[in-house]
Amino acid sequence: MAVKRFGVSIEEETLEKLDTYVEDNQFPNRSQALRFLIENSFIEHKWQCNNEVAGAIVLLYDHHKNDISHKAGQIQHDYHNLILSTQHIHLSHGLCLESIAVKGKASELTNLADMLISLKGVRHGKLVMSRT
Ligand code: NI
């Protein structure tokens, strides 16, 4: 996908909050943090409804970071009723790719995906859903 640049005017206080967010979540730069926030809010807005949907949560993460495998597993146990199957692929010495098939209310799946994607150490995360 082509990446475009644009200028943004923002209050100093909000920018400071953004920089704290970038640091806390270990984003490499402001652009990546903004992309994450924008995409997340669009998805949330679109899917905060009670339609029954099915889809997949895909996570790419560094399993050396922050006990992430364990945390991701705990969350999946807590929401086992929404999860159809989980495929875990050890991509390399450090990287894991997890593909989690899900089914349930769109709002519940969105919340589950947010919890997993916002774990520290997740390099990329995405939720795809379709009405059944
Ligand atoms: Ni792995």
XYZ file of N, CA, C and O and ligand atoms in Angstrom:
529
model
N 0.843 -1.195 0.000
C 0.000 0.000 0.000
C 0.883 1.252 0.000
O 1.861 1.313 0.737
N 0.517 2.216 -0.826
C 1.319 3.447 -0.891
C 1.170 4.239 0.409
O 0.085 4.311 0.978
N 2.267 4.802 0.842
C 2.245 5.612 2.059
C 2.316 7.079 1.648
O 3.139 7.463 0.838
N 1.409 7.896 2.185
C 1.413 9.323 1.874
C 1.726 10.117 3.130
O 1.386 9.710 4.228
N 2.349 11.253 2.905
C 2.662 12.139 4.029
C 1.683 13.305 4.033
O 1.258 13.754 2.978
N 1.326 13.743 5.238
C 0.518 14.946 5.343
C 0.859 15.655 6.645
O 1.358 15.031 7.584
N 0.615 16.964 6.660
C 0.919 17.739 7.859
C -0.252 17.734 8.819
O -1.399 17.730 8.394
N 0.044 17.704 10.104
C -1.016 17.707 11.117
C -0.717 18.809 12.125
O 0.405 18.920 12.609
N -1.728 19.633 12.402
C -1.589 20.619 13.478
C -2.219 20.045 14.729
O -3.326 19.513 14.688
N -1.512 20.154 15.816
C -1.975 19.483 17.031
C -1.536 20.300 18.253
O -0.470 20.916 18.237
N -2.383 20.334 19.286
C -2.028 21.073 20.498
C -0.802 20.432 21.148
O -0.636 19.211 21.089
N 0.013 21.281 21.783
C 1.243 20.796 22.402
C 0.963 19.691 23.424
O 1.657 18.676 23.480
N -0.094 19.901 24.189
C -0.447 18.942 25.238
C -0.794 17.569 24.651
O -0.392 16.529 25.168
N -1.538 17.586 23.536
C -1.919 16.334 22.871
C -0.685 15.644 22.292
O -0.565 14.419 22.351
N 0.212 16.450 21.757
C 1.451 15.890 21.203
C 2.285 15.223 22.300
O 2.859 14.145 22.092
N 2.316 15.851 23.457
C 3.035 15.237 24.588
C 2.407 13.902 24.968
O 3.110 12.933 25.253
N 1.083 13.854 24.946
C 0.386 12.594 25.248
C 0.744 11.533 24.210
O 0.945 10.364 24.541
N 0.804 11.969 22.958
C 1.153 11.033 21.882
C 2.568 10.482 22.089
O 2.801 9.281 21.960
N 3.497 11.370 22.448
C 4.874 10.922 22.650
C 4.985 9.938 23.814
O 5.739 8.970 23.751
N 4.202 10.173 24.853
C 4.178 9.232 25.982
C 3.632 7.884 25.524
O 4.163 6.827 25.866
N 2.583 7.944 24.712
C 1.964 6.723 24.185
C 2.951 5.952 23.306
O 3.057 4.726 23.394
N 3.690 6.684 22.481
C 4.701 6.067 21.601
C 5.735 5.333 22.450
O 6.083 4.188 22.170
N 6.182 6.012 23.504
C 7.215 5.425 24.363
C 6.672 4.223 25.142
O 7.284 3.160 25.156
N 5.500 4.373 25.744
C 4.914 3.305 26.561
C 4.679 2.037 25.750
O 4.812 0.934 26.259
N 4.289 2.212 24.505
C 3.942 1.049 23.680
C 5.059 0.649 22.724
O 4.856 -0.191 21.848
N 6.211 1.270 22.900
C 7.412 0.926 22.124
C 7.203 1.002 20.620
O 7.680 0.144 19.875
N 6.441 2.012 20.185
C 6.360 2.254 18.743
C 7.676 2.881 18.301
O 8.260 3.674 19.039
N 8.161 2.532 17.092
C 9.428 3.109 16.639
C 9.334 4.602 16.347
O 10.328 5.317 16.406
N 8.153 5.092 16.032
C 7.983 6.526 15.756
C 6.510 6.932 15.895
O 5.633 6.089 16.052
N 6.292 8.264 15.798
C 4.924 8.788 15.925
C 4.012 8.276 14.819
O 2.825 8.012 15.055
N 4.542 8.175 13.597
C 3.706 7.764 12.464
C 3.076 6.404 12.704
O 1.889 6.202 12.453
N 3.883 5.468 13.188
C 3.346 4.119 13.406
C 2.291 4.117 14.497
O 1.282 3.415 14.397
N 2.521 4.898 15.538
C 1.541 4.971 16.625
C 0.233 5.571 16.106
O -0.853 5.076 16.405
N 0.338 6.626 15.303
C -0.863 7.264 14.749
C -1.620 6.312 13.838
O -2.843 6.225 13.909
N -0.885 5.589 12.998
C -1.527 4.620 12.112
C -2.316 3.592 12.928
O -3.448 3.262 12.612
N -1.666 3.110 13.986
C -2.304 2.122 14.854
C -3.587 2.689 15.470
O -4.645 2.049 15.445
N -3.491 3.912 15.980
C -4.648 4.526 16.642
C -5.782 4.791 15.651
O -6.950 4.538 15.955
N -5.432 5.278 14.483
C -6.457 5.605 13.476
C -7.161 4.336 13.013
O -8.393 4.255 13.002
N -6.373 3.324 12.654
C -6.975 2.078 12.174
C -7.864 1.456 13.238
O -8.961 0.996 12.954
N -7.363 1.464 14.465
C -8.130 0.900 15.567
C -9.460 1.601 15.765
O -10.481 0.958 15.972
N -9.441 2.925 15.690
C -10.683 3.646 15.955
C -11.675 3.435 14.815
O -12.874 3.366 15.047
N -11.188 3.302 13.585
C -12.093 3.018 12.469
C -12.742 1.652 12.654
O -13.946 1.505 12.485
N -11.911 0.662 12.976
C -12.441 -0.688 13.153
C -13.466 -0.695 14.280
O -14.556 -1.225 14.153
N -13.104 -0.046 15.388
C -13.998 -0.021 16.538
C -15.341 0.599 16.181
O -16.391 0.065 16.493
N -15.268 1.721 15.477
C -16.483 2.421 15.119
C -17.367 1.536 14.234
O -18.572 1.454 14.409
N -16.717 0.859 13.305
C -17.436 0.045 12.342
C -18.060 -1.191 12.994
O -19.095 -1.664 12.561
N -17.392 -1.715 14.030
C -17.774 -3.019 14.527
C -18.334 -3.017 15.940
O -18.449 -4.058 16.547
N -18.661 -1.827 16.467
C -19.283 -1.819 17.785
C -20.772 -2.103 17.622
O -21.616 -1.260 17.846
N -21.113 -3.278 17.186
C -22.504 -3.639 17.010
C -22.671 -5.098 17.423
O -21.711 -5.772 17.746
N -23.907 -5.560 17.397
C -24.154 -6.909 17.895
C -24.378 -7.927 16.784
O -24.904 -9.004 17.026
N -23.989 -7.594 15.565
C -24.103 -8.562 14.470
C -23.237 -9.788 14.762
O -22.134 -9.662 15.278
N -23.765 -10.957 14.390
C -22.966 -12.185 14.488
C -22.000 -12.216 13.309
O -22.424 -12.109 12.149
N -20.740 -12.338 13.604
C -19.737 -12.342 12.546
C -18.705 -13.442 12.806
O -18.639 -14.002 13.905
N -17.940 -13.747 11.780
C -16.819 -14.673 11.919
C -15.616 -14.035 11.263
O -15.754 -13.185 10.383
N -14.449 -14.428 11.711
C -13.249 -13.832 11.127
C -11.988 -14.376 11.742
O -11.974 -15.493 12.278
N -10.941 -13.593 11.668
C -9.649 -14.031 12.197
C -8.878 -12.854 12.767
O -8.982 -11.724 12.275
N -8.156 -13.155 13.833
C -7.231 -12.184 14.403
C -5.836 -12.705 14.056
O -5.528 -13.868 14.347
N -5.046 -11.892 13.419
C -3.685 -12.305 13.070
C -2.700 -11.460 13.877
O -2.815 -10.234 13.921
N -1.796 -12.136 14.533
C -0.804 -11.450 15.362
C 0.596 -11.853 14.934
O 0.863 -13.032 14.700
N 1.463 -10.874 14.829
C 2.876 -11.159 14.609
C 3.605 -10.594 15.821
O 3.469 -9.400 16.110
N 4.288 -11.452 16.550
C 4.934 -10.940 17.758
C 6.276 -11.580 18.053
O 6.598 -12.649 17.551
N 7.030 -10.873 18.863
C 8.348 -11.335 19.296
C 8.164 -12.039 20.630
O 7.894 -11.398 21.641
N 8.282 -13.357 20.650
C 7.916 -14.093 21.861
C 8.916 -13.918 23.007
O 8.670 -14.313 24.133
N 10.061 -13.282 22.724
C 11.023 -13.000 23.794
C 10.574 -11.819 24.643
O 11.075 -11.604 25.728
N 9.636 -11.037 24.120
C 9.283 -9.788 24.787
C 8.160 -9.965 25.798
O 7.095 -10.467 25.472
N 8.437 -9.562 27.032
C 7.375 -9.263 27.974
C 6.422 -10.430 28.268
O 5.264 -10.221 28.540
N 6.928 -11.672 28.193
C 6.084 -12.823 28.523
C 4.825 -12.878 27.659
O 3.758 -13.311 28.093
N 4.956 -12.462 26.428
C 3.778 -12.253 25.589
C 3.044 -13.545 25.222
O 1.814 -13.565 25.181
N 3.782 -14.632 24.996
C 3.120 -15.894 24.637
C 2.154 -16.301 25.745
O 1.023 -16.713 25.494
N 2.628 -16.178 26.971
C 1.823 -16.544 28.131
C 0.597 -15.643 28.235
O -0.529 -16.116 28.434
N 0.801 -14.336 28.095
C -0.312 -13.389 28.212
C -1.346 -13.612 27.111
O -2.556 -13.574 27.358
N -0.859 -13.831 25.878
C -1.783 -14.055 24.754
C -2.579 -15.342 24.994
O -3.768 -15.417 24.674
N -1.925 -16.339 25.582
C -2.601 -17.599 25.884
C -3.673 -17.427 26.949
O -4.781 -17.957 26.833
N -3.351 -16.658 27.971
C -4.312 -16.401 29.064
C -5.578 -15.736 28.532
O -6.691 -16.129 28.877
N -5.375 -14.720 27.703
C -6.526 -14.002 27.143
C -7.387 -14.960 26.330
O -8.610 -14.951 26.420
N -6.735 -15.834 25.562
C -7.496 -16.767 24.721
C -8.279 -17.771 25.570
O -9.380 -18.173 25.212
N -7.708 -18.160 26.715
C -8.463 -19.044 27.610
C -9.681 -18.317 28.185
O -10.760 -18.895 28.300
N -9.485 -17.045 28.530
C -10.587 -16.272 29.097
C -11.741 -16.097 28.096
O -12.883 -15.938 28.492
N -11.409 -16.091 26.809
C -12.434 -15.863 25.780
C -12.568 -17.065 24.845
O -12.826 -16.924 23.664
N -12.413 -18.263 25.420
C -12.464 -19.501 24.624
C -13.789 -19.660 23.892
O -13.851 -20.280 22.836
N -14.850 -19.057 24.435
C -16.168 -19.179 23.788
C -16.240 -18.464 22.440
O -17.120 -18.738 21.638
N -15.314 -17.536 22.200
C -15.307 -16.805 20.929
C -14.322 -17.401 19.925
O -14.319 -17.021 18.755
N -13.478 -18.316 20.392
C -12.359 -18.795 19.563
C -12.638 -20.194 19.014
O -12.961 -21.122 19.759
N -12.549 -20.323 17.692
C -12.783 -21.605 17.029
C -11.498 -22.421 16.963
O -11.502 -23.627 17.190
N -10.399 -21.774 16.637
C -9.113 -22.472 16.579
C -7.985 -21.452 16.584
O -8.188 -20.278 16.248
N -6.828 -21.905 17.009
C -5.647 -21.047 17.002
C -4.514 -21.788 16.321
O -4.254 -22.950 16.625
N -3.887 -21.120 15.378
C -2.720 -21.710 14.728
C -1.507 -20.864 15.094
O -1.509 -19.648 14.909
N -0.497 -21.526 15.633
C 0.713 -20.819 16.037
C 1.865 -21.291 15.167
O 2.150 -22.473 15.099
N 2.488 -20.359 14.485
C 3.614 -20.714 13.615
C 4.873 -20.034 14.143
O 4.880 -18.814 14.357
N 5.920 -20.813 14.382
C 7.205 -20.252 14.817
C 7.942 -19.816 13.564
O 8.540 -20.630 12.872
N 7.879 -18.539 13.254
C 8.428 -18.037 11.988
C 9.938 -18.049 11.959
O 10.552 -18.302 10.935
N 10.533 -17.729 13.097
C 11.991 -17.672 13.168
C 12.374 -17.860 14.633
O 11.513 -18.158 15.468
N 13.638 -17.646 14.961
C 14.068 -17.816 16.350
C 13.242 -16.960 17.309
O 12.893 -17.403 18.403
N 12.902 -15.744 16.878
C 12.206 -14.841 17.791
C 10.750 -14.565 17.449
O 9.959 -14.214 18.318
N 10.397 -14.721 16.181
C 9.070 -14.272 15.743
C 8.027 -15.386 15.683
O 8.316 -16.488 15.228
N 6.830 -15.055 16.130
C 5.704 -15.976 16.051
C 4.588 -15.329 15.243
O 4.360 -14.117 15.335
N 3.899 -16.157 14.497
C 2.702 -15.717 13.772
C 1.540 -16.528 14.314
O 1.579 -17.755 14.314
N 0.536 -15.823 14.828
C -0.616 -16.526 15.364
C -1.856 -16.110 14.583
O -2.097 -14.925 14.369
N -2.615 -17.104 14.163
C -3.835 -16.856 13.413
C -4.979 -17.474 14.217
O -5.032 -18.678 14.414
N -5.869 -16.630 14.692
C -6.926 -17.064 15.606
C -8.280 -16.907 14.917
O -8.695 -15.782 14.612
N -8.935 -18.025 14.636
C -10.257 -17.981 14.004
C -11.295 -17.696 15.083
O -11.304 -18.341 16.140
N -12.171 -16.722 14.826
C -13.124 -16.289 15.848
C -14.542 -16.202 15.282
O -14.744 -16.009 14.090
N -15.501 -16.324 16.189
C -16.911 -16.226 15.792
C -17.689 -15.700 16.989
O -17.479 -16.152 18.115
N -18.575 -14.733 16.733
C -19.356 -14.185 17.830
C -19.887 -12.807 17.461
O -19.923 -12.438 16.286
N -20.293 -12.040 18.481
C -20.769 -10.685 18.228
C -19.590 -9.798 17.841
O -18.517 -9.892 18.448
N -19.821 -8.938 16.860
C -18.751 -8.080 16.353
C -18.083 -7.284 17.473
O -16.859 -7.172 17.524
N -18.892 -6.755 18.389
C -18.321 -5.933 19.459
C -17.427 -6.763 20.374
O -16.380 -6.296 20.826
N -17.812 -8.025 20.618
C -17.001 -8.889 21.483
C -15.681 -9.262 20.806
O -14.632 -9.298 21.447
N -15.761 -9.547 19.504
C -14.544 -9.898 18.773
C -13.595 -8.701 18.703
O -12.380 -8.845 18.801
N -14.180 -7.510 18.533
C -13.361 -6.299 18.489
C -12.622 -6.101 19.815
O -11.433 -5.796 19.838
N -13.335 -6.312 20.924
C -12.702 -6.163 22.235
C -11.594 -7.181 22.433
O -10.511 -6.855 22.942
N -11.853 -8.424 22.024
C -10.836 -9.474 22.151
C -9.603 -9.126 21.318
O -8.462 -9.212 21.803
N -9.838 -8.698 20.080
C -8.716 -8.344 19.197
C -7.918 -7.179 19.785
O -6.688 -7.199 19.777
N -8.606 -6.190 20.332
C -7.912 -5.042 20.927
C -7.005 -5.473 22.062
O -5.881 -4.990 22.199
N -7.508 -6.388 22.889
C -6.697 -6.860 24.021
C -5.430 -7.532 23.536
O -4.349 -7.311 24.080
N -5.573 -8.377 22.506
C -4.415 -9.122 22.000
C -3.452 -8.197 21.255
O -2.237 -8.247 21.467
N -3.998 -7.339 20.410
C -3.155 -6.498 19.559
C -2.398 -5.461 20.392
O -1.290 -5.065 20.050
N -3.000 -5.048 21.517
C -2.331 -4.017 22.318
C -1.302 -4.589 23.295
O -0.667 -3.837 24.027
N -1.115 -5.911 23.311
C -0.079 -6.496 24.168
C 1.288 -5.965 23.736
O 1.573 -5.864 22.541
N 2.123 -5.675 24.715
C 3.472 -5.202 24.388
C 4.253 -6.308 23.706
O 4.286 -7.437 24.194
N 4.880 -5.982 22.584
C 5.652 -6.983 21.858
C 4.987 -7.389 20.551
O 5.618 -8.011 19.706
N 3.702 -6.998 20.397
C 3.016 -7.299 19.134
C 3.534 -6.328 18.068
O 3.466 -5.118 18.234
N 4.089 -6.883 16.996
C 4.616 -6.037 15.928
C 3.520 -5.635 14.967
O 3.533 -4.555 14.395
N 2.611 -6.564 14.750
C 1.521 -6.268 13.841
C 0.316 -7.086 14.265
O 0.464 -8.252 14.633
N -0.835 -6.478 14.226
C -2.037 -7.220 14.567
C -3.208 -6.712 13.773
O -3.301 -5.518 13.498
N -4.071 -7.627 13.389
C -5.199 -7.216 12.562
C -6.391 -8.144 12.797
O -6.219 -9.343 12.990
N -7.556 -7.542 12.783
C -8.793 -8.313 12.892
C -9.552 -8.181 11.579
O -9.731 -7.081 11.068
N -9.954 -9.311 11.041
C -10.769 -9.308 9.826
C -12.087 -9.995 10.170
O -12.071 -11.063 10.787
N -13.206 -9.379 9.795
C -14.503 -9.983 10.123
C -15.456 -9.900 8.934
O -15.351 -9.003 8.106
N -16.371 -10.841 8.920
C -17.405 -10.809 7.896
C -18.705 -11.319 8.510
O -18.683 -12.206 9.365
N -19.814 -10.786 8.072
C -21.106 -11.276 8.584
C -21.324 -12.697 8.118
O -20.956 -13.056 7.007
N -21.929 -13.484 8.961
C -22.141 -14.889 8.589
C -23.550 -15.072 8.049
O -24.421 -14.240 8.244
Ni 6.344 -19.340 18.360
